[in-house]
CSV table of C-alpha atoms in Angstrom, one decimal:
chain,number,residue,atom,x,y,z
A,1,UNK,CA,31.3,80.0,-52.5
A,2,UNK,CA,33.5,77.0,-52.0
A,3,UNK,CA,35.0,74.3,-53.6
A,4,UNK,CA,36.1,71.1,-52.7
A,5,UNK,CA,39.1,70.3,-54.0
A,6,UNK,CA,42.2,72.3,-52.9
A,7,UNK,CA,44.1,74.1,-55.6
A,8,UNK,CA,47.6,74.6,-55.2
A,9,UNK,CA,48.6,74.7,-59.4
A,10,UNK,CA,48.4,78.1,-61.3
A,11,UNK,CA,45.0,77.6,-63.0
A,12,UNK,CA,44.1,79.3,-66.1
A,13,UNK,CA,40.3,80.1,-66.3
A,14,UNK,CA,39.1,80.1,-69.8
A,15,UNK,CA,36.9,83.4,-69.3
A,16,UNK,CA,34.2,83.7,-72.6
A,17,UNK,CA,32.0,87.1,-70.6
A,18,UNK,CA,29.4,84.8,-69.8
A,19,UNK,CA,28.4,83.8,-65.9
A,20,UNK,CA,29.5,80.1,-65.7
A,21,UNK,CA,33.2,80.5,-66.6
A,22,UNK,CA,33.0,83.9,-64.5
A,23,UNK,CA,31.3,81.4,-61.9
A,24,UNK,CA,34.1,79.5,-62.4
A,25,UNK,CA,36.7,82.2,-62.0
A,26,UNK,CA,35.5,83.2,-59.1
A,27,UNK,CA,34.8,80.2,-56.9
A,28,UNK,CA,38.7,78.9,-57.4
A,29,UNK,CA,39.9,82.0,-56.7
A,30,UNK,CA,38.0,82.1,-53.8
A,31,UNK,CA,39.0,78.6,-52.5
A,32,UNK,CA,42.4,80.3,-52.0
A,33,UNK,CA,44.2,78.9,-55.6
A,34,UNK,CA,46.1,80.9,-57.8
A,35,UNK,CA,44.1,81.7,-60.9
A,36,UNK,CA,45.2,83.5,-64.3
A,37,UNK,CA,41.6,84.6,-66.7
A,38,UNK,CA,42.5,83.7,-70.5
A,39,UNK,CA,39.7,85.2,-72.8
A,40,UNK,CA,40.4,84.0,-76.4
A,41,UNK,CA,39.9,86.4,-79.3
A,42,UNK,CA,38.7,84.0,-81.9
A,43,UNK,CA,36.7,85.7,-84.7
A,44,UNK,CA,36.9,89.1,-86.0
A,45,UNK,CA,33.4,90.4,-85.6
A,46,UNK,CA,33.7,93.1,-88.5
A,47,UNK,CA,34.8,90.8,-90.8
A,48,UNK,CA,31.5,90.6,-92.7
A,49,UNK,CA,29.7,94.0,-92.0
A,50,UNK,CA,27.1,92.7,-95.1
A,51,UNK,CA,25.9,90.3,-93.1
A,52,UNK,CA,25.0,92.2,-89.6
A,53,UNK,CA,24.0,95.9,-90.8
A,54,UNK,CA,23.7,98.0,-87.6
A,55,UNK,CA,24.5,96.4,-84.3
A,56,UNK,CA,26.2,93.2,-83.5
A,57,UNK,CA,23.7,90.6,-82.9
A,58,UNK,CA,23.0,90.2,-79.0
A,59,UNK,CA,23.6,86.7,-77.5
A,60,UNK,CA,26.3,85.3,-79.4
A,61,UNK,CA,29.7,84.3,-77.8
A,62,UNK,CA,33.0,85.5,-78.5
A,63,UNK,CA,31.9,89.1,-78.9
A,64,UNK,CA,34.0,92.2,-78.0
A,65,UNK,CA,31.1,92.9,-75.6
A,66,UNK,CA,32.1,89.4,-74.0
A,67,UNK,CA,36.0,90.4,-73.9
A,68,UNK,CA,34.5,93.3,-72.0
A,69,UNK,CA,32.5,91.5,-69.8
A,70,UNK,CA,35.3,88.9,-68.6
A,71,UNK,CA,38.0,92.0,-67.9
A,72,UNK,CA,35.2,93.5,-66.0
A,73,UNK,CA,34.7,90.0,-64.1
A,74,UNK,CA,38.4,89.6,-63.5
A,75,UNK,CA,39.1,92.7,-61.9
A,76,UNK,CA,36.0,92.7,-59.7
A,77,UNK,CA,37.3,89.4,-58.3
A,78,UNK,CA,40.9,90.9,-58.5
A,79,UNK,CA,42.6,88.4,-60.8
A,80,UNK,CA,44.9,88.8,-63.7
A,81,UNK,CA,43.1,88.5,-67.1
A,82,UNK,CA,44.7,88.6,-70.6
A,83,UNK,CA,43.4,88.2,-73.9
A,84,UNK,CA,45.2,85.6,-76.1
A,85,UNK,CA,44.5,85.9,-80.1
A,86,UNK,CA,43.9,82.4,-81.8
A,87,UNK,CA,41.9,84.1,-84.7
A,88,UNK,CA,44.4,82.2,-87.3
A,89,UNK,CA,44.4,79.0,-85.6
A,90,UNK,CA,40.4,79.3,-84.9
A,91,UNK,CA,40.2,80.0,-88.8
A,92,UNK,CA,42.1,77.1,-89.8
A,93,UNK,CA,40.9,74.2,-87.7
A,94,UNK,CA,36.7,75.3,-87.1
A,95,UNK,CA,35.6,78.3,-89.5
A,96,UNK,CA,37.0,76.7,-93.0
A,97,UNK,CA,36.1,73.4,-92.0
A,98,UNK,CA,32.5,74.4,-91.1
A,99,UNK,CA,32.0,76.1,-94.6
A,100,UNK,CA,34.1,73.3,-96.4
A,101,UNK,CA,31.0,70.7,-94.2
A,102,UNK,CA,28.1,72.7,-95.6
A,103,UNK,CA,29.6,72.8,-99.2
A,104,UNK,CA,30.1,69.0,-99.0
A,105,UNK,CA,26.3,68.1,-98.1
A,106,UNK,CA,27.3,68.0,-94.2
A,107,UNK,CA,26.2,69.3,-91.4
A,108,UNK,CA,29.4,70.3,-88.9
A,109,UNK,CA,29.3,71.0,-85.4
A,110,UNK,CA,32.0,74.3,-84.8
A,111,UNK,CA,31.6,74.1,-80.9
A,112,UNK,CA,33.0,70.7,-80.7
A,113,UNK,CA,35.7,71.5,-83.2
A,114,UNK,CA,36.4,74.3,-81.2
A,115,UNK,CA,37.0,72.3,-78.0
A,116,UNK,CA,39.2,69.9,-79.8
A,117,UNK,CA,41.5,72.6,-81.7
A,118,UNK,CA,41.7,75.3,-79.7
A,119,UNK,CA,39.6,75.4,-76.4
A,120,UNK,CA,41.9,72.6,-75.1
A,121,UNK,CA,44.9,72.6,-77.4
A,122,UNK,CA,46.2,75.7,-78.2
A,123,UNK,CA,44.5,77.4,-74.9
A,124,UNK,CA,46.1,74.4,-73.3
A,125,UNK,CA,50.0,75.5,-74.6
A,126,UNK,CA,49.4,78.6,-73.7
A,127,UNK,CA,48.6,78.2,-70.3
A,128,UNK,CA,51.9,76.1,-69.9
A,129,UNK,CA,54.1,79.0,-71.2
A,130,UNK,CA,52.7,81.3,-68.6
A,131,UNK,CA,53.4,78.1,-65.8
A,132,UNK,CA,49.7,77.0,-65.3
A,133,UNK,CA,49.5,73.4,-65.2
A,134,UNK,CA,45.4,73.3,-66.1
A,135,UNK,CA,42.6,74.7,-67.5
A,136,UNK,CA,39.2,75.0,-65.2
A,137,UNK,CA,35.8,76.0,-67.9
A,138,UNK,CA,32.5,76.6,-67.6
A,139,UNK,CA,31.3,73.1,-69.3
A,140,UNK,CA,28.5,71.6,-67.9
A,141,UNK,CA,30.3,68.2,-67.6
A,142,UNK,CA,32.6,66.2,-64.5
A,143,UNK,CA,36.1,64.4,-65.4
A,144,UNK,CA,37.1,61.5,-63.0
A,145,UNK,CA,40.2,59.1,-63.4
A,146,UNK,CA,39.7,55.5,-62.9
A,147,UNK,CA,42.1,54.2,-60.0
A,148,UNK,CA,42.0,50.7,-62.2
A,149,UNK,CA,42.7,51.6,-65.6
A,150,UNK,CA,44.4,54.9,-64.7
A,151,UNK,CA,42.7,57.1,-67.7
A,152,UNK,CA,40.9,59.9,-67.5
A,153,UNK,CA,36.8,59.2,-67.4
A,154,UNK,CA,34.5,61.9,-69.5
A,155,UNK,CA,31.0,61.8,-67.5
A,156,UNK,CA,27.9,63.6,-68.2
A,157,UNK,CA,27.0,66.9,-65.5
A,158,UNK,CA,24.9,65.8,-62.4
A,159,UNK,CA,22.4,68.3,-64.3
A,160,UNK,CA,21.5,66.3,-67.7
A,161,UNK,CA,19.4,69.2,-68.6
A,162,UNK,CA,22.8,71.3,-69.3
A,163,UNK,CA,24.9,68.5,-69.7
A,164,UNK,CA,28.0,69.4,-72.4
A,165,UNK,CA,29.6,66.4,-72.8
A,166,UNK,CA,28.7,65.8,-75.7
A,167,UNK,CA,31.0,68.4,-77.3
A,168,UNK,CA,33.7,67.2,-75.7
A,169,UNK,CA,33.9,63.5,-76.9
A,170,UNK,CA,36.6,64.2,-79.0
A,171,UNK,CA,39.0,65.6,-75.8
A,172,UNK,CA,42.2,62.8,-75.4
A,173,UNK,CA,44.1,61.9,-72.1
A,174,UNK,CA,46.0,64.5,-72.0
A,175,UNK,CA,43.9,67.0,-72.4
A,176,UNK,CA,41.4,65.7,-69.9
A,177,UNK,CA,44.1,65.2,-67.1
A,178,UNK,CA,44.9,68.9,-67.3
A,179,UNK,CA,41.2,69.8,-67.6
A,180,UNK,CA,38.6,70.9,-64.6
A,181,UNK,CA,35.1,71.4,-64.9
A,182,UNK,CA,33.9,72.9,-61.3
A,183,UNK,CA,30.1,73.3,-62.9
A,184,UNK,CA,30.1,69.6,-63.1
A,185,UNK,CA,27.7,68.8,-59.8
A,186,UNK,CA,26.1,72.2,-60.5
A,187,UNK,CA,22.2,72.9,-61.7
A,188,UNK,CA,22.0,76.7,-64.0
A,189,UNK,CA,19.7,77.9,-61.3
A,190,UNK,CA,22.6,77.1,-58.7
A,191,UNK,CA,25.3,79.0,-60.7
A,192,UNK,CA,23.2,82.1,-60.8
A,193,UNK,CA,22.8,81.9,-57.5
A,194,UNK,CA,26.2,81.7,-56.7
A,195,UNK,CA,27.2,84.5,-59.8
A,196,UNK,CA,24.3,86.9,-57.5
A,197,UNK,CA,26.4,86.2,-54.0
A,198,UNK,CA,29.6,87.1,-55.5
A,199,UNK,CA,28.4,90.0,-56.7
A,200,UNK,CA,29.8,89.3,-60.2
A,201,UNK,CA,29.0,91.8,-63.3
A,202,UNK,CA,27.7,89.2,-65.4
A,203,UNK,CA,24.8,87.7,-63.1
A,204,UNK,CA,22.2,88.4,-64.4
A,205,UNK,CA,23.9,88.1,-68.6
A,206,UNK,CA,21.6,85.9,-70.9
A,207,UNK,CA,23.0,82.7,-72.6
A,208,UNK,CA,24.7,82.9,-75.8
A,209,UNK,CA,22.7,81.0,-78.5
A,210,UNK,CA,24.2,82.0,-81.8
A,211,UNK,CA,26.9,80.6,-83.0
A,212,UNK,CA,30.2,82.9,-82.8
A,213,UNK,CA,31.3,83.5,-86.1
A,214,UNK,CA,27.9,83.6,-87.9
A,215,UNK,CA,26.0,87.0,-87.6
A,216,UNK,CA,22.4,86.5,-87.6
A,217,UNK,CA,22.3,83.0,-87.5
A,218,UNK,CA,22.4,83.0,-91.4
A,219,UNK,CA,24.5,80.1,-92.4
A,220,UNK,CA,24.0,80.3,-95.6
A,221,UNK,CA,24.7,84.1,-96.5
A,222,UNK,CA,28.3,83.6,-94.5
A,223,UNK,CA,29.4,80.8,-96.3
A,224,UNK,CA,28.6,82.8,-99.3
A,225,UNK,CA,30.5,85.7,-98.1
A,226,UNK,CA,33.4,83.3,-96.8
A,227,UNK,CA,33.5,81.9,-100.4
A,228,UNK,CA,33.6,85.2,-102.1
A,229,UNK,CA,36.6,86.8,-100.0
A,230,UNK,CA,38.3,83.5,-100.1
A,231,UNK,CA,38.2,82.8,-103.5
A,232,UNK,CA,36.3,79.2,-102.9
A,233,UNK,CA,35.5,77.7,-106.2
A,234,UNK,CA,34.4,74.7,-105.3
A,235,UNK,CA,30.9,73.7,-104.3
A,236,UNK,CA,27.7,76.0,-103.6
A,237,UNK,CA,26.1,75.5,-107.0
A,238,UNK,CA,22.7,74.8,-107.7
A,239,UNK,CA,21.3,71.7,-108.4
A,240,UNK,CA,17.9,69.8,-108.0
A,241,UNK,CA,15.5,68.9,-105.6
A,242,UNK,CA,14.4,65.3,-106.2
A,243,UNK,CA,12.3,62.0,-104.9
A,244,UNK,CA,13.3,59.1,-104.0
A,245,UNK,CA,12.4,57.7,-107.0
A,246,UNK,CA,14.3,60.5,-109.1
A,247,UNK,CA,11.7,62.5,-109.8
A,248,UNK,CA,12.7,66.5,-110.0
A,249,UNK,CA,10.5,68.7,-107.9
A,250,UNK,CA,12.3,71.7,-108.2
A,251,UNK,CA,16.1,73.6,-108.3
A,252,UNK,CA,17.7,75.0,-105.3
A,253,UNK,CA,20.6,77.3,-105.0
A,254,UNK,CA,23.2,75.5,-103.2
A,255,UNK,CA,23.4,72.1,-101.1
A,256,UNK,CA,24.8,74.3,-98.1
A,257,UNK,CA,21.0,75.5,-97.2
A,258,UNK,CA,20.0,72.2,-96.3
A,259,UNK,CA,20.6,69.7,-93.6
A,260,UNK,CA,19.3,66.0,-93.2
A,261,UNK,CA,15.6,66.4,-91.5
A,262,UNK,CA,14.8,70.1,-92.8
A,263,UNK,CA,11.3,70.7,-93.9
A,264,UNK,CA,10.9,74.7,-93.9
A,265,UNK,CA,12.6,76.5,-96.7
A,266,UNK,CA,13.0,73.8,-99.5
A,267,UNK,CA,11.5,76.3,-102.0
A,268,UNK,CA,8.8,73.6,-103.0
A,269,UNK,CA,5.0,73.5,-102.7
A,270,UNK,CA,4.1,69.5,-102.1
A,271,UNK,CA,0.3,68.6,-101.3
A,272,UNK,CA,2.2,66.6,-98.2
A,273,UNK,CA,5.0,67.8,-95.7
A,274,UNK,CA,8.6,66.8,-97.2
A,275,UNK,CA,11.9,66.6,-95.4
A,276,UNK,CA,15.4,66.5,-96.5
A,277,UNK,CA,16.7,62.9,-96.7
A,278,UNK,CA,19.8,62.4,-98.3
A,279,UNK,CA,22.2,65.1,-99.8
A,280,UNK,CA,25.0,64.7,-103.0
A,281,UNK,CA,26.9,67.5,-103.5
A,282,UNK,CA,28.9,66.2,-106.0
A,283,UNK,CA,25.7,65.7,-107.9
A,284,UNK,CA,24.3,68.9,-106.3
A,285,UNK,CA,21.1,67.0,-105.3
A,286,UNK,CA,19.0,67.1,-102.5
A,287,UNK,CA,16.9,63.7,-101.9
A,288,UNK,CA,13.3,64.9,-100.1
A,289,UNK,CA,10.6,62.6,-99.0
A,290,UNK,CA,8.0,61.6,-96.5
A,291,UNK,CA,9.1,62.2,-92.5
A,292,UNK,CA,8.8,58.2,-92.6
A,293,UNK,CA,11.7,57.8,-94.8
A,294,UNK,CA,14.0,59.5,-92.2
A,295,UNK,CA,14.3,56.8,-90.1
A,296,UNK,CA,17.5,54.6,-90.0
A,297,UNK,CA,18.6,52.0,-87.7
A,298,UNK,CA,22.6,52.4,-89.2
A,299,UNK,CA,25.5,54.5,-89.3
A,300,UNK,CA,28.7,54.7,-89.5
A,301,UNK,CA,31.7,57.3,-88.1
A,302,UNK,CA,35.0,58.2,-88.9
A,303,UNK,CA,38.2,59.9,-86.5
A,304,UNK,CA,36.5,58.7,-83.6
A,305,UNK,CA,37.9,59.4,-80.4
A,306,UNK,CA,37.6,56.5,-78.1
A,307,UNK,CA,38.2,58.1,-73.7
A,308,UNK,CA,37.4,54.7,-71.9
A,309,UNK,CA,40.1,52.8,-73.7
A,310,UNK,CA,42.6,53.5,-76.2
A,311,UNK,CA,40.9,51.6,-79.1
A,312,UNK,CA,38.1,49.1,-79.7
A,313,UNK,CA,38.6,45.8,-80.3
A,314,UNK,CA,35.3,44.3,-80.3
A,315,UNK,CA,31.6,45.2,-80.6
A,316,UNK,CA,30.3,46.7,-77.8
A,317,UNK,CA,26.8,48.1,-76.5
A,318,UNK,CA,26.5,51.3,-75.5
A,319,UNK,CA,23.8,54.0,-75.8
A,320,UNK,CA,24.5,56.6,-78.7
A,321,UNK,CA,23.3,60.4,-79.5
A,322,UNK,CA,23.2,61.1,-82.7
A,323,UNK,CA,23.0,65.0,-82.4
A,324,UNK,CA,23.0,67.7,-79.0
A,325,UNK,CA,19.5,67.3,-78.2
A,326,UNK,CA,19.1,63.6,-78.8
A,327,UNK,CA,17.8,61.0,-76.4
A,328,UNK,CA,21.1,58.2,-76.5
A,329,UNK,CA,19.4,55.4,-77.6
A,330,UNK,CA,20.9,51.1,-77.8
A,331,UNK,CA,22.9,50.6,-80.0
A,332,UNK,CA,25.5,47.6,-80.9
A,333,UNK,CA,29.1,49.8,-82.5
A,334,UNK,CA,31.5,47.4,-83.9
A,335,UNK,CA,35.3,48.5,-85.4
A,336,UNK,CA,35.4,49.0,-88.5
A,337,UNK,CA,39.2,50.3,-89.1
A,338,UNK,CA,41.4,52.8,-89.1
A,339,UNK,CA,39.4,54.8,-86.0
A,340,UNK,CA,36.3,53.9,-87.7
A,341,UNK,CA,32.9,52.4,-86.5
A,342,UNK,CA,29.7,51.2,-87.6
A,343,UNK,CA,26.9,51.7,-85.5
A,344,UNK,CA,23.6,49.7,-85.4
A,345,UNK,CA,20.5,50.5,-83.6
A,346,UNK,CA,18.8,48.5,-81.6
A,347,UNK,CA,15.4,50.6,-82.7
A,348,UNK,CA,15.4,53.2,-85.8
A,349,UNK,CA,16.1,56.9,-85.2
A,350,UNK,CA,15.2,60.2,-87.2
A,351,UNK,CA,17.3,62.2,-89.3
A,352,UNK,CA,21.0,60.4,-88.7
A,353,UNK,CA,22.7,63.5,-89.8
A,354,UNK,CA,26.6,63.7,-91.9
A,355,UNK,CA,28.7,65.8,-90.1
A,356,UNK,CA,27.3,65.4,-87.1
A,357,UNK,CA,28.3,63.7,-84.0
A,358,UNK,CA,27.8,60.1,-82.4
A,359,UNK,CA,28.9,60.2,-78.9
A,360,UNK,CA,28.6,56.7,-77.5
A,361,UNK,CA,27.9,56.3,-73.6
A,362,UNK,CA,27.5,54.2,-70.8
A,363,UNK,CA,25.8,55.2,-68.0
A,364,UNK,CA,27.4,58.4,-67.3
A,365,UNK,CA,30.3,57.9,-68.7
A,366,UNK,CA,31.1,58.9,-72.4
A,367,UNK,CA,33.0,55.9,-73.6
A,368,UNK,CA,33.9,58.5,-76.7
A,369,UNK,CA,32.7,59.6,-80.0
A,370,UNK,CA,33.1,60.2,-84.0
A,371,UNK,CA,31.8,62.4,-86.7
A,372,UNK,CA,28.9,60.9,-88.7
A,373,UNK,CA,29.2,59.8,-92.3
């Protein structure tokens, strides 16, 4: 392995068990810089037994089996590696907020609250109380700073197929000058390759796919849970299913089982396919209609985090994803106030989705982001 920068800083590798931040542990250590592993215990996996009788669900993150797997990394590359415990802080700022979304009828994205709250803020404090100066991960995503404006540039990875940038629109300047991504230029396939060659543990270790805090998959039954053993009053009740036009098709049994776009599981038999349009939770609707009526050439976003500059001024054109696996399509964003935007298609796309992100780009570079309305 090599890598071409040199690193002469203390560099903290955030190690998850999985074989791109192992990857990434391994070819800066190898390149002759000093390197400290950090694995974060974030979630209390017995928390919920109910929800994930017999073993732990296999591929999801954040797992004591992962905690094992990046102490198992570290000492075959011969590193130091501690665990840090952010459970409070990682309850606070992505777990209550993610069951607050789905309560209020939206549809929250925990990685990317993650990365904001604690991946590159409190991870980021620690690092500099143990005298590293940056964090290297295993995002899927390059950082450059622009000799004219002197900030810090967010760009996709060379490989758009594993690009991660998109959960990182919300990272600011200073978090991005003290963050390195060395998968940036770097395919999966080549990764592996170089996991194999270093003889690392984890080679061969599949993806995680679940989300880290919900066993199963089963959003629903945790926020239930959640609810219950916080002594959340507010929200979850049922309601109706309606049209357009008002008419009541059915009941359902809480607004968190839904999301904008969902057509399996609504509980109701229709003589044509219906998808999720619109959902009240004060009025504990849910809006369903025809997969025509999900198309919308509008939005608007709050708390946006703006990387190429420090504000926007003026409408702009940039290309926008609306959600992970979206195609960025043209659209014209103009302010709107107080770090607000509305954004306006230049054609209409499916399913704009509360709660979920709008990540504006140009080119490569992600000019920044907000959380959908």
């Amino acid at each position: 392995m090599s890598n071409e920068r040199v690193w002469r800083e203390l560099t903290v590798v955030a190690m998850s068990g999985g074989v791109d931040s192992s990857t990434v542990a391994a070819m800066l250590h190898e390149s002759g810089a000093p390197v400290v592993g950090l694995t974060m215990q974030l979630w209390d996996q017995r928390r919920f037994p109910e929800l994930a009788p017999g073993e732990i669900a296999p591929q999801r993150c954040c797992s004591l089996d992962d905690v094992y797997d990046a102490r198992r990394v570290a000492e075959h590359i011969g590193i130091p590696h501690y665990v840090v415990n952010f459970e409070r802080r990682f309850e606070e700022t992505v777990v209550r907020p993610f069951v607050e979304d789905y309560l209020a009828g939206r549809t929250p994205i925990p990685c990317a609250a993650c990365n904001n709250h604690v991946k590159f803020d409190q991870l980021l404090v620690t690092a500099r109380q143990i005298g590293a100066s940056r964090i290297a991960t295993g995002h899927y995503a390059r950082i450059e700073r622009n000799a004219e404006t002197g900030r810090y540039n967010l760009l996709r990875a060379g490989d758009h197929s594993k690009d991660q940038s998109y959960f990182l629109f919300g990272l600011t300047q200073e978090q991005l000058a003290h963050a390195e991504f060395p998968l940036g230029n770097l395919s999966k396939q080549e990764v592996r390759e170089m996991a194999r060659r270093a003889r690392l543990p984890v080679a061969e270790k599949a993806e995680s796919q679940e989300i880290c805090f919900v066993p199963s998959g089963n959003y629903a039954k945790f926020i239930e849970s959640y609810r219950r053993t916080e002594g959340m009053s507010e929200g979850g009740e049922a309601g109706e299913l309606v049209t357009t036009s008002g008419e009541v098709l059915g009941t359902h049994n809480g607004v968190q089982r839904f999301t904008v776009g969902q057509r399996r599981g609504l509980g109701i038999a229709a003589a044509r396919p219906l998808y999720v349009l619109q959902i009240d939770a004060d009025g504990k609707r849910v809006t369903v209609g025809e997969e025509k009526e999900l198309w919308r050439d509008g939005f608007e976003a709050r708390d946006v985090n703006w990387i190429a500059w420090a504000e926007l001024r003026e409408p702009i054109e940039a290309s926008v994803k609306i959600r992970y696996r979206h195609e960025p399509a043209a659209a014209r964003i103009e302010p709107a106030g107080d770090a607000s935007v509305r954004g306006h298609f230049a054609e209409p796309q499916r399913a704009i989705t509360p709660g979920q992100a709008a990540v504006f780009y140009r080119g490569e570079e992600v000019l920044g982001g907000g959380w959908i309305l």
